[in-house]
């Protein structure tokens, strides 16, 4: 008999699935990092394969494929969005390329049609690191639904969260059963639970990647209140854009561009400060007014570990600019209008 826990896992998975317009399968995982690791395993990535990832991302995007023994190539990003630039991808792909990973920075869609076109021509698989992508879409199709596999994060920093958690979105029907086995430590547990086999057994490679029930409970609560939080997030994001557009023009700062056809989740509001501006001075100016602005990723090929594995041809100057000059504004649905005024006043008086 199914337990209450089984039912909660099913209903929470169904709720997520419906936000993603019901992919062939979606499974709750211990993290987005682990969902990406599962993707590397499921796509058979191994030694001799190359995987292209954007330089401006978290280490998890890269580690998932390095852990499988692949060689990494770093692609530069588009200055309008911080997302992987298909022109740079074209320069990095070879006949050994097995996978290209698109990260949707701030939940704003990467150029998925261009990447899918290259994927069809050159035969590599597209994986979406949609860590920040829930509630994002392009041309009406949810982020995470474009690649063979997608990975979503429910880390405490995300719009929907359970502390640590994630999801693997399976868009390729052939990967549904292998994905279940991979998440259940290599066992055909799902077939057993469905009554298809009398006892479960070891049928493949896998790990302990299934989300524990305590996290599912937290995720269910977070999903329940998400629609209302999303509404407030959009009010804040739109207010920032309106309040900063003139200032950005006059100072030479860059604000996010939302591509035609894209819906974004109001996850991050970022500003690329002008060349030559001191980010530290801006940070201190804002901190003195009670406003915390934060940087984001480093450019991976320039990091301590990245330097040891980066291909010498993989310079990523735009990613380096994002790493050096980007700030993120506070964006929390509990902020009231007075908080927003304080942020706008601090930023607009930081550089003139
Ligand atoms: C682009 C990207 N990929 C992967 C991750 C990892 O997500 P998680 O913390 O759920 O493992 C993050 C985390 O913020 C991220 O920003």
PDB file of N, CA and C in Angstrom, residues 11 43 45 50 85 90 93 145 153 231 234 242 254 261 265 272 278 287 292 298 313 316 321:
ATOM      1  N   UNK A  11       2.685  13.695  -5.466  1.00  0.00           N
ATOM      2  CA  UNK A  11       1.925  14.933  -5.718  1.00  0.00           C
ATOM      3  C   UNK A  11       2.888  16.111  -5.925  1.00  0.00           C
ATOM      4  N   UNK A  43      24.079  10.227 -20.335  1.00  0.00           N
ATOM      5  CA  UNK A  43      24.436  10.469 -21.734  1.00  0.00           C
ATOM      6  C   UNK A  43      25.719   9.729 -22.114  1.00  0.00           C
ATOM      7  N   UNK A  45      28.751  10.012 -21.088  1.00  0.00           N
ATOM      8  CA  UNK A  45      29.962  10.838 -21.258  1.00  0.00           C
ATOM      9  C   UNK A  45      31.130  10.125 -20.583  1.00  0.00           C
ATOM     10  N   UNK A  50      34.479  15.372 -25.366  1.00  0.00           N
ATOM     11  CA  UNK A  50      34.597  16.771 -24.954  1.00  0.00           C
ATOM     12  C   UNK A  50      33.208  17.314 -24.619  1.00  0.00           C
ATOM     13  N   UNK A  85      27.317  31.696 -25.606  1.00  0.00           N
ATOM     14  CA  UNK A  85      27.211  32.341 -26.907  1.00  0.00           C
ATOM     15  C   UNK A  85      27.371  31.265 -27.994  1.00  0.00           C
ATOM     16  N   UNK A  90      30.371  27.271 -31.422  1.00  0.00           N
ATOM     17  CA  UNK A  90      30.790  26.767 -32.744  1.00  0.00           C
ATOM     18  C   UNK A  90      32.308  26.702 -32.842  1.00  0.00           C
ATOM     19  N   UNK A  93      33.433  23.431 -30.495  1.00  0.00           N
ATOM     20  CA  UNK A  93      32.996  22.053 -30.753  1.00  0.00           C
ATOM     21  C   UNK A  93      33.914  21.385 -31.773  1.00  0.00           C
ATOM     22  N   UNK A 145      13.134  22.136 -20.742  1.00  0.00           N
ATOM     23  CA  UNK A 145      12.387  21.262 -21.647  1.00  0.00           C
ATOM     24  C   UNK A 145      12.994  21.205 -23.043  1.00  0.00           C
ATOM     25  N   UNK A 153      17.430  23.650  -9.734  1.00  0.00           N
ATOM     26  CA  UNK A 153      17.889  23.722  -8.338  1.00  0.00           C
ATOM     27  C   UNK A 153      16.779  24.224  -7.413  1.00  0.00           C
ATOM     28  N   UNK A 231       4.769  36.803  -8.009  1.00  0.00           N
ATOM     29  CA  UNK A 231       4.138  38.094  -8.358  1.00  0.00           C
ATOM     30  C   UNK A 231       4.929  39.245  -7.752  1.00  0.00           C
ATOM     31  N   UNK A 234       8.324  39.861  -9.465  1.00  0.00           N
ATOM     32  CA  UNK A 234       8.234  40.590 -10.738  1.00  0.00           C
ATOM     33  C   UNK A 234       8.018  42.081 -10.504  1.00  0.00           C
ATOM     34  N   UNK A 242      12.824  49.942 -14.218  1.00  0.00           N
ATOM     35  CA  UNK A 242      12.300  51.289 -14.475  1.00  0.00           C
ATOM     36  C   UNK A 242      13.153  52.342 -13.757  1.00  0.00           C
ATOM     37  N   UNK A 254      25.252  48.356 -17.841  1.00  0.00           N
ATOM     38  CA  UNK A 254      24.380  47.491 -18.637  1.00  0.00           C
ATOM     39  C   UNK A 254      23.402  46.787 -17.717  1.00  0.00           C
ATOM     40  N   UNK A 261      10.412  36.759 -26.832  1.00  0.00           N
ATOM     41  CA  UNK A 261       9.825  35.418 -26.641  1.00  0.00           C
ATOM     42  C   UNK A 261      10.181  34.783 -25.308  1.00  0.00           C
ATOM     43  N   UNK A 265      12.010  34.410 -14.567  1.00  0.00           N
ATOM     44  CA  UNK A 265      11.415  34.171 -13.240  1.00  0.00           C
ATOM     45  C   UNK A 265      11.696  35.263 -12.210  1.00  0.00           C
ATOM     46  N   UNK A 272      25.783  45.292 -14.936  1.00  0.00           N
ATOM     47  CA  UNK A 272      27.191  45.234 -15.314  1.00  0.00           C
ATOM     48  C   UNK A 272      27.712  46.670 -15.242  1.00  0.00           C
ATOM     49  N   UNK A 278      34.841  51.047  -9.956  1.00  0.00           N
ATOM     50  CA  UNK A 278      35.297  50.160  -8.887  1.00  0.00           C
ATOM     51  C   UNK A 278      34.097  49.470  -8.257  1.00  0.00           C
ATOM     52  N   UNK A 287      26.611  49.476   0.954  1.00  0.00           N
ATOM     53  CA  UNK A 287      26.622  48.899   2.311  1.00  0.00           C
ATOM     54  C   UNK A 287      26.428  49.997   3.348  1.00  0.00           C
ATOM     55  N   UNK A 292      22.871  45.558   0.573  1.00  0.00           N
ATOM     56  CA  UNK A 292      23.930  44.601   0.254  1.00  0.00           C
ATOM     57  C   UNK A 292      23.856  44.210  -1.215  1.00  0.00           C
ATOM     58  N   UNK A 298      32.792  33.516 -10.682  1.00  0.00           N
ATOM     59  CA  UNK A 298      34.066  33.820 -11.360  1.00  0.00           C
ATOM     60  C   UNK A 298      33.957  33.262 -12.783  1.00  0.00           C
ATOM     61  N   UNK A 313      43.215  27.699 -25.889  1.00  0.00           N
ATOM     62  CA  UNK A 313      42.483  28.561 -26.839  1.00  0.00           C
ATOM     63  C   UNK A 313      41.175  29.093 -26.260  1.00  0.00           C
ATOM     64  N   UNK A 316      37.885  33.702 -22.596  1.00  0.00           N
ATOM     65  CA  UNK A 316      36.464  34.075 -22.517  1.00  0.00           C
ATOM     66  C   UNK A 316      36.373  35.497 -21.964  1.00  0.00           C
ATOM     67  N   UNK A 321      34.545  39.812 -17.920  1.00  0.00           N
ATOM     68  CA  UNK A 321      33.917  41.104 -17.589  1.00  0.00           C
ATOM     69  C   UNK A 321      32.738  40.890 -16.627  1.00  0.00           C
TER      70      UNK A 321
END
